[in-house]
Coordinates of C-alpha atoms (C1' of nucleotides) in Angstrom, one line a residue:
Chain A
M1 CA 76.8 36.2 -54.9
D2 CA 78.4 32.9 -53.9
E3 CA 77.9 31.9 -57.7
Q4 CA 79.6 35.2 -58.8
A5 CA 82.3 34.9 -56.4
R6 CA 83.0 31.2 -57.6
I7 CA 82.7 32.0 -61.5
M8 CA 85.1 35.1 -60.3
Q9 CA 87.4 32.6 -58.8
T10 CA 87.2 30.4 -61.7
L11 CA 87.7 33.3 -64.2
G12 CA 90.4 34.4 -62.1
G13 CA 93.0 31.5 -63.5
V14 CA 91.7 28.1 -62.8
N15 CA 91.7 26.1 -65.6
L16 CA 88.3 26.7 -67.4
A17 CA 86.6 24.3 -69.3
G18 CA 89.3 22.0 -70.2
H19 CA 91.2 24.7 -72.0
S20 CA 94.7 25.1 -71.4
V21 CA 95.2 28.4 -70.0
Q22 CA 98.5 29.8 -68.5
G23 CA 98.4 32.8 -66.4
G24 CA 94.7 33.5 -66.9
M25 CA 92.0 33.1 -69.5
A26 CA 92.3 32.4 -72.9
L27 CA 89.4 34.5 -74.5
P28 CA 89.2 35.0 -78.2
P29 CA 90.6 38.2 -79.3
P30 CA 87.8 40.6 -79.3
H31 CA 87.4 42.8 -82.1
G32 CA 90.3 41.5 -84.2
H33 CA 92.9 42.0 -81.7
D34 CA 95.6 39.9 -82.1
G35 CA 96.0 39.2 -78.4
T36 CA 99.5 40.7 -78.2
D37 CA 98.5 43.0 -75.0
G38 CA 97.6 40.1 -72.6
D39 CA 97.7 41.7 -69.6
G40 CA 95.4 44.6 -70.9
R41 CA 93.0 42.0 -71.8
K42 CA 93.1 40.6 -68.3
Q43 CA 92.8 44.0 -66.8
D44 CA 89.5 44.5 -69.1
I45 CA 88.1 41.3 -67.8
G46 CA 88.9 42.3 -64.2
D47 CA 87.1 45.6 -64.5
I48 CA 84.1 44.1 -66.3
L49 CA 83.7 41.5 -63.4
H50 CA 84.3 43.9 -60.7
Q51 CA 81.6 46.1 -62.3
I52 CA 79.2 43.2 -62.5
M53 CA 80.1 42.6 -59.0
T54 CA 79.5 46.0 -57.6
I55 CA 76.3 46.6 -59.7
T56 CA 74.0 45.6 -56.8
D57 CA 75.3 48.1 -54.6
Q58 CA 74.8 50.8 -57.0
S59 CA 71.4 52.8 -57.3
L60 CA 69.0 51.7 -59.9
D61 CA 69.6 54.5 -62.4
E62 CA 73.8 54.0 -61.9
A63 CA 72.9 50.2 -62.4
Q64 CA 70.8 50.7 -65.6
A65 CA 73.9 52.7 -67.0
K66 CA 76.3 50.2 -66.2
K67 CA 74.2 47.7 -67.5
H68 CA 73.7 49.3 -70.7
G69 CA 77.5 49.9 -70.8
L70 CA 78.0 46.2 -70.1
N71 CA 75.9 45.5 -72.8
C72 CA 77.6 47.5 -75.3
H73 CA 81.1 46.6 -74.1
R74 CA 83.2 44.9 -76.7
M75 CA 84.1 42.0 -74.4
K76 CA 80.5 41.2 -73.7
P77 CA 80.1 38.4 -76.5
A78 CA 83.2 36.9 -75.5
L79 CA 82.3 36.9 -71.9
F80 CA 78.9 35.5 -72.6
S81 CA 80.3 32.5 -74.5
V82 CA 82.5 31.5 -71.5
L83 CA 80.0 31.8 -69.4
C84 CA 77.8 29.6 -71.6
E85 CA 80.5 27.2 -71.7
I86 CA 81.2 27.2 -67.7
K87 CA 77.3 26.7 -67.1
E88 CA 77.2 23.8 -69.6
K89 CA 80.4 22.2 -68.0
T90 CA 79.2 22.6 -64.5
G91 CA 75.9 21.3 -65.7
L92 CA 73.8 24.0 -64.0
S93 CA 71.5 24.6 -67.1
I94 CA 70.5 20.3 -67.4
R95 CA 70.5 19.4 -64.0
G96 CA 67.1 18.7 -63.0
A97 CA 65.8 19.1 -66.5
Q98 CA 64.8 15.5 -66.8
E99 CA 63.3 15.4 -63.6
E100 CA 60.1 14.4 -64.7
D101 CA 58.4 13.2 -61.5
P102 CA 55.8 10.6 -61.8
P103 CA 52.2 11.2 -60.8
D104 CA 51.9 11.8 -57.1
P105 CA 50.1 9.0 -55.6
Q106 CA 48.4 11.4 -52.8
L107 CA 47.5 13.9 -55.5
M108 CA 45.8 11.2 -57.6
R109 CA 44.1 9.8 -54.3
L110 CA 43.0 13.5 -53.6
D111 CA 41.6 13.9 -57.0
N112 CA 40.0 10.8 -56.9
M113 CA 38.2 11.5 -53.9
L114 CA 37.3 14.8 -55.3
L115 CA 35.8 13.2 -58.3
A116 CA 33.9 10.6 -56.5
E117 CA 32.5 13.4 -54.0
G118 CA 31.4 15.3 -56.9
V119 CA 33.5 18.4 -56.0
A120 CA 35.8 17.7 -59.1
G121 CA 34.9 16.5 -62.3
P122 CA 31.2 17.7 -64.0
E123 CA 28.6 18.4 -61.6
K124 CA 26.1 16.0 -60.9
G125 CA 23.2 15.0 -58.7
G126 CA 25.2 16.6 -55.5
G127 CA 25.9 14.2 -52.6
S128 CA 26.6 11.1 -55.0
A129 CA 27.2 8.1 -53.0
A130 CA 27.5 9.9 -49.5
A131 CA 24.1 11.2 -49.8
A132 CA 22.6 8.3 -51.3
A133 CA 24.0 5.9 -48.7
A134 CA 23.1 8.3 -46.2
A135 CA 19.6 8.5 -47.5
A136 CA 19.0 4.8 -47.6
A137 CA 19.8 4.4 -44.0
S138 CA 18.0 7.5 -42.4
G139 CA 14.6 6.8 -41.2
S140 CA 12.1 9.2 -42.5
P141 CA 12.2 9.9 -46.0
T142 CA 11.0 13.7 -45.7
D143 CA 13.7 14.3 -43.0
N144 CA 16.1 12.6 -45.5
S145 CA 15.2 14.9 -48.3
I146 CA 15.8 17.8 -46.0
E147 CA 19.1 16.5 -44.8
H148 CA 19.9 15.6 -48.4
S149 CA 19.4 18.9 -49.9
D150 CA 21.1 20.3 -46.8
Y151 CA 24.0 18.3 -47.7
R152 CA 23.8 18.9 -51.3
A153 CA 23.8 22.9 -50.8
K154 CA 26.8 22.4 -48.6
L155 CA 28.7 20.5 -51.1
S156 CA 28.0 22.5 -53.8
Q157 CA 29.3 25.4 -51.8
I158 CA 32.6 23.5 -51.2
R159 CA 32.5 22.9 -54.9
Q160 CA 32.0 26.3 -55.8
I161 CA 34.9 27.8 -53.6
Y162 CA 36.8 24.9 -54.6
H163 CA 36.7 25.8 -58.3
T164 CA 37.1 29.6 -57.6
E165 CA 40.4 28.7 -55.8
L166 CA 41.5 26.7 -58.3
E167 CA 40.9 29.2 -61.0
K168 CA 42.6 31.6 -58.9
Y169 CA 45.8 29.7 -58.3
E170 CA 45.8 28.9 -62.2
Q171 CA 45.5 32.2 -63.2
A172 CA 48.3 33.2 -60.7
C173 CA 50.3 30.3 -62.2
N174 CA 50.1 31.3 -65.7
E175 CA 50.9 35.1 -64.9
F176 CA 53.9 34.3 -62.7
T177 CA 55.3 31.8 -65.2
T178 CA 54.9 34.6 -68.0
H179 CA 56.5 37.1 -66.0
V180 CA 59.2 34.9 -65.1
M181 CA 59.5 33.9 -68.6
N182 CA 59.8 37.4 -69.8
L183 CA 62.4 38.2 -67.2
L184 CA 64.5 35.3 -68.1
R185 CA 64.0 36.3 -71.8
E186 CA 64.9 39.7 -70.7
Q187 CA 68.0 38.5 -68.5
S188 CA 69.0 36.0 -71.2
R189 CA 70.5 38.7 -73.5
T190 CA 73.0 39.5 -70.7
R191 CA 73.4 36.1 -69.1
P192 CA 73.3 32.8 -70.3
I193 CA 70.1 31.4 -69.9
S194 CA 69.0 28.8 -72.6
P195 CA 65.5 27.9 -73.5
K196 CA 65.8 24.5 -71.7
E197 CA 66.5 26.5 -68.7
I198 CA 63.5 28.5 -69.1
E199 CA 61.5 25.2 -69.4
R200 CA 62.9 24.0 -66.5
M201 CA 62.4 27.4 -64.4
V202 CA 58.6 27.2 -65.6
S203 CA 58.3 23.4 -64.6
I204 CA 59.4 24.5 -61.3
I205 CA 57.1 27.0 -61.2
H206 CA 54.3 24.7 -61.8
R207 CA 55.6 22.5 -59.4
K208 CA 55.3 24.8 -56.8
F209 CA 51.9 25.9 -57.8
S210 CA 51.0 22.1 -58.2
S211 CA 51.8 21.7 -54.5
I212 CA 49.8 24.8 -53.6
Q213 CA 47.1 23.0 -55.3
M214 CA 47.4 20.0 -53.3
Q215 CA 46.9 21.9 -50.3
L216 CA 43.6 23.1 -51.8
K217 CA 42.8 19.6 -52.8
Q218 CA 43.7 18.7 -49.3
S219 CA 41.6 21.4 -47.5
T220 CA 38.5 20.8 -49.8
C221 CA 38.9 16.9 -48.9
E222 CA 39.0 17.6 -45.4
A223 CA 35.9 19.9 -45.9
V224 CA 34.0 17.4 -47.6
M225 CA 34.9 14.8 -45.0
I226 CA 33.8 17.1 -42.1
L227 CA 30.5 17.6 -44.1
R228 CA 30.0 14.2 -44.5
S229 CA 30.7 13.3 -40.8
R230 CA 28.2 16.1 -39.8
F231 CA 26.2 14.6 -42.3
L232 CA 26.2 11.3 -40.9
D233 CA 26.0 12.7 -37.4
A234 CA 22.8 14.3 -38.4
R235 CA 21.4 10.9 -39.2
R236 CA 22.0 10.1 -35.6
K237 CA 20.5 13.3 -34.1
R238 CA 17.4 13.3 -32.6
R239 CA 14.4 14.5 -34.8
N240 CA 11.1 14.5 -33.5
F241 CA 8.6 12.3 -35.5
S242 CA 5.8 14.2 -37.4
K243 CA 2.6 14.8 -35.6
Q244 CA 1.0 12.1 -37.6
A245 CA 3.3 9.5 -36.7
T246 CA 3.2 10.3 -33.0
E247 CA -0.5 10.2 -33.3
I248 CA -0.6 6.7 -34.9
L249 CA 1.8 5.5 -32.6
N250 CA -0.1 6.7 -29.6
E251 CA -3.4 5.3 -30.8
Y252 CA -2.2 2.0 -31.2
F253 CA -0.3 2.3 -27.8
Y254 CA -3.5 3.4 -26.2
S255 CA -5.6 1.1 -28.1
H256 CA -3.1 -2.0 -27.0
L257 CA -2.7 -0.5 -23.4
S258 CA -3.4 -4.1 -21.8
N259 CA -0.5 -5.3 -23.7
P260 CA 1.4 -2.9 -25.5
Y261 CA 3.5 -5.0 -27.5
P262 CA 3.1 -4.6 -31.3
S263 CA 4.1 -8.0 -33.2
E264 CA 6.9 -7.8 -35.8
E265 CA 4.2 -7.2 -38.3
A266 CA 2.5 -4.6 -36.4
K267 CA 5.5 -2.7 -36.0
E268 CA 6.2 -3.2 -39.5
E269 CA 2.8 -1.6 -40.4
L270 CA 3.5 1.0 -38.0
A271 CA 6.7 1.9 -39.5
K272 CA 5.3 2.2 -42.9
K273 CA 2.4 4.1 -41.7
C274 CA 4.7 6.4 -39.8
S275 CA 7.4 6.6 -42.5
I276 CA 9.7 5.6 -39.6
T277 CA 11.9 2.5 -39.2
V278 CA 10.8 -0.9 -37.5
S279 CA 13.6 0.0 -34.9
Q280 CA 12.4 3.3 -34.4
V281 CA 9.0 1.9 -33.6
S282 CA 10.7 -0.5 -31.2
N283 CA 12.6 2.7 -29.6
W284 CA 9.4 4.5 -29.4
F285 CA 7.1 1.7 -27.9
G286 CA 10.2 1.2 -25.6
N287 CA 10.1 4.6 -24.3
K288 CA 6.6 4.8 -24.3
R289 CA 6.0 2.0 -22.0
I290 CA 9.0 2.9 -19.4
R291 CA 7.5 6.4 -19.4
Y292 CA 3.7 5.9 -19.3
K293 CA 4.6 3.1 -16.4
K294 CA 6.9 5.7 -14.6
N295 CA 4.2 8.3 -14.5
I296 CA 0.9 7.1 -15.5
G297 CA -0.7 10.3 -14.1
K298 CA 0.9 12.7 -16.4
F299 CA -0.4 10.3 -19.7
Q300 CA -3.7 9.9 -18.0
E301 CA -4.9 13.2 -20.3
E302 CA -3.3 12.0 -23.4
A303 CA -4.8 8.8 -22.7
N304 CA -8.3 10.3 -22.3
L305 CA -7.9 12.0 -25.6
Y306 CA -6.7 8.8 -27.5
A307 CA -9.6 6.9 -25.6
A308 CA -12.2 9.7 -26.7
K309 CA -10.6 9.6 -30.3
T310 CA -11.1 5.5 -30.5
A311 CA -14.6 6.1 -28.9
V312 CA -15.4 8.4 -31.8
N313 CA -14.2 6.1 -34.5
A314 CA -15.8 3.2 -32.4
A315 CA -19.2 5.1 -32.9
H316 CA -18.5 5.5 -36.5
A317 CA -18.0 1.8 -36.6
V318 CA -20.9 1.1 -34.9
A319 CA -23.1 3.2 -37.0
A320 CA -21.7 1.9 -40.0
A321 CA -22.3 -1.7 -38.7
V322 CA -25.9 -1.0 -38.0
Q323 CA -26.3 0.5 -41.5
N324 CA -24.4 -2.5 -42.9
S325 CA -26.5 -4.9 -41.0
Q326 CA -30.0 -2.9 -42.2
T327 CA -28.8 -2.8 -45.7
N328 CA -27.4 -6.2 -45.8
S329 CA -29.2 -9.5 -46.0
P330 CA -29.3 -11.2 -42.7
T331 CA -27.6 -14.3 -44.4
T332 CA -24.7 -12.6 -45.4
P333 CA -23.5 -10.5 -42.2
N334 CA -20.4 -8.5 -42.5
S335 CA -18.6 -11.4 -44.1
G336 CA -16.4 -9.6 -46.4
S337 CA -13.2 -8.6 -44.5
S338 CA -13.3 -5.3 -46.7
G339 CA -16.8 -4.3 -45.9
S340 CA -16.7 -4.9 -42.1
F341 CA -15.6 -1.7 -40.3
N342 CA -14.2 1.4 -41.6
L343 CA -12.0 2.5 -38.6
P344 CA -9.5 5.0 -39.9
N345 CA -7.0 5.4 -37.3
S346 CA -8.1 3.3 -34.7
G347 CA -6.5 0.3 -33.2
D348 CA -8.7 -1.8 -35.6
M349 CA -6.6 -0.8 -38.5
Y350 CA -4.0 -2.7 -37.0
M351 CA -6.0 -5.7 -36.2
S352 CA -7.2 -6.0 -39.7
M353 CA -3.9 -6.6 -41.3
P354 CA -2.7 -10.3 -41.7
N355 CA -1.6 -11.3 -38.4
P356 CA -0.6 -15.0 -37.8
N357 CA -1.5 -14.8 -34.2
G358 CA -4.8 -14.8 -35.0
D359 CA -5.5 -11.0 -33.8
S360 CA -7.2 -10.3 -37.2
Y361 CA -10.5 -8.5 -37.0
Q362 CA -12.3 -10.4 -39.4
G363 CA -15.0 -13.1 -39.8
P364 CA -16.7 -14.4 -36.6
Q365 CA -14.8 -11.9 -34.8
V366 CA -16.8 -9.0 -35.9
G367 CA -19.9 -9.3 -33.9
A368 CA -17.6 -9.4 -30.9
N369 CA -15.6 -6.3 -31.8
V370 CA -18.8 -4.3 -32.5
Q371 CA -20.0 -5.3 -29.0
S372 CA -16.6 -4.2 -27.7
Q373 CA -16.8 -0.7 -29.5
V374 CA -20.0 -0.1 -28.3
D375 CA -18.7 -0.7 -24.6
T376 CA -16.1 1.6 -25.3
L377 CA -18.2 4.1 -26.4
R378 CA -20.7 3.6 -23.6
H379 CA -17.6 3.5 -21.0
V380 CA -16.2 6.9 -22.6
I381 CA -19.4 8.8 -22.5
S382 CA -19.8 7.7 -18.8
Q383 CA -16.3 8.3 -18.0
T384 CA -16.0 11.6 -19.5
A385 CA -19.1 12.7 -17.7
G386 CA -17.3 12.4 -14.4
Y387 CA -13.5 12.0 -14.8
N388 CA -11.6 11.5 -11.7
D389 CA -8.0 10.9 -11.4
A390 CA -6.0 7.8 -11.7
L391 CA -6.1 7.3 -7.7
G392 CA -9.5 7.9 -7.8
G393 CA -9.9 4.6 -9.2
S394 CA -12.6 5.5 -11.8
S395 CA -9.9 6.8 -14.5
M396 CA -10.2 5.6 -18.1
Y397 CA -6.8 4.5 -18.3
S398 CA -5.5 2.8 -15.1
P399 CA -2.9 0.5 -15.8
H400 CA -5.0 -2.6 -15.8
G401 CA -2.5 -4.6 -17.7
M402 CA 0.3 -4.1 -15.2
N403 CA 1.1 -6.1 -12.7
A404 CA 2.2 -5.2 -9.1
N405 CA 6.0 -5.3 -10.1
G406 CA 5.5 -2.6 -12.8
G407 CA 5.4 -4.8 -15.7
W408 CA 2.6 -5.5 -18.2
Q409 CA 0.6 -8.7 -17.2
D410 CA -1.0 -11.0 -19.6
A411 CA -3.9 -9.1 -20.9
T412 CA -6.3 -11.6 -19.7
T413 CA -8.9 -9.3 -18.4
P414 CA -8.0 -6.3 -20.3
S415 CA -10.6 -3.1 -19.7
S416 CA -12.9 -2.8 -22.3
V417 CA -11.8 0.9 -22.9
I418 CA -8.3 -0.3 -23.2
S419 CA -8.9 -1.7 -27.0
P420 CA -12.1 -1.3 -29.1
T421 CA -10.6 -4.2 -31.0
E422 CA -10.6 -6.6 -28.3
G423 CA -13.4 -8.6 -27.1
P424 CA -13.8 -9.3 -23.4
G425 CA -11.1 -11.7 -22.4
S426 CA -9.4 -11.8 -25.6
V427 CA -5.7 -12.2 -25.4
H428 CA -3.4 -10.1 -27.4
S429 CA -1.8 -11.9 -29.8
D430 CA 1.2 -9.9 -30.0
T431 CA 2.4 -10.8 -26.8
S432 CA 5.9 -11.4 -27.8
N433 CA 7.3 -11.6 -24.5
Chain B
dA1 C1' 19.1 30.4 -20.3
dT2 C1' 16.6 27.2 -18.6
dT3 C1' 13.5 23.4 -18.6
dC4 C1' 10.8 19.9 -20.4
dA5 C1' 9.9 16.4 -24.3
dT6 C1' 11.4 12.6 -26.6
dG7 C1' 14.6 9.9 -29.7
dA8 C1' 18.4 7.3 -29.6
dT9 C1' 22.1 4.3 -26.9
dT10 C1' 23.9 1.4 -23.6
dA11 C1' 24.1 -2.1 -20.2
dC12 C1' 21.8 -5.5 -18.5
dT13 C1' 18.0 -9.2 -17.5
dC14 C1' 15.5 -13.1 -19.1
Chain C
dG1 C1' 16.9 -11.3 -29.3
dA2 C1' 13.6 -8.2 -27.4
dG3 C1' 12.6 -5.7 -23.3
dT4 C1' 14.0 -2.6 -19.3
dA5 C1' 15.8 1.0 -17.0
dA6 C1' 19.0 4.6 -17.2
dT7 C1' 21.1 7.9 -19.5
dC8 C1' 22.3 10.8 -23.3
dA9 C1' 21.6 14.5 -26.6
dT10 C1' 18.9 17.3 -29.1
dG11 C1' 14.6 20.2 -30.1
dA12 C1' 11.2 22.9 -28.7
dA13 C1' 8.9 26.0 -25.5
dT14 C1' 9.3 29.3 -21.9

DNA sequence: ATTCATGATTACTC
DNA sequence: GAGTAATCATGAAT
């Protein structure tokens, strides 16, 4: 309404568009009038403008009728051209038309991020760099794949929502643009709207919609960031080791109870076998030592279980050794490291690996170790026949290795039960401290 | 919902 | 830097 008022005021008598006007407007004489009745023309224009001004106060039917009347009015082309001139002079139609803003850096950032995360652009493997990095840093490979697929599933959900919304926005934008263009084209019959102006309007609409799109992109980015942070947190989350891994660790622990400090090499080997990291092995042993020490009684059962297991393995080993000694020539007793003892899942398997500290289970030690295994077997058999509780002093796993301060003393006098791989009096070489 | 088990973290010591 | 002890945080069992 302001604009109308302004135009009206302008038309009322102000010098228009540089025309020299006296006492009003100098409109071209419509329909061949010679311009003699100047007052009548003024009256006409005033009427028309009044009609325009009051058109909004009328009912739709009335307005339609008025509109039709105006469209057919003899003064319409003249008024139209004047309005065009005014618009041109006031720069309304041009202003901002050349406002071709450069690409928004933030939008570019968002686009790049969405592209990098695999949300925008062609569908790829899923989590892309994030998942790969997380997979590389995480511990168990099986857990990785679980988390990885989780991450990928969530990411693809985000991707789907993003694309659906984007499509919706684009559709809405197109619909709205078409609608506005039609409206403007329609209106251009009654008011001066240049194609340039329509173009400008379209660009305004597009800008508005792109700002909405930016919000969508921002939200999507946030969602991806949250997902990523959750995913990264998930890596920190505690996840129980597999049963097999725990068994391997426990077997090592109880078979080295006198000195449960695996060497770096042993840790690496354990880590490999358990599909966990070396630091997880360290954590596990740290926790295990302290918890075992704190509550030996509680671990008795577990200790017995693994002792029995070890004993069975020892029995197998002894049997194999006996068989071996029978079949082999006495001149070549158990000389090969590969053919020495088959002790799957026993402490022996750790000892058979290369150990710079001489804790290996090969060569001349073999005989002693067989003896130790036999001892273990005997001991376990005798113990299982009548097991007493730890305080009774006849428990299989008394903290022999621990000193009065609660720490593990040097394993100079390890129980024969403790490790089938240790000969009596053998000193653990994985004493890292 | 509670309790227990357990992997991880942190502060500290040696 | 490795280990200890305390603690946190979460999964699983009840």
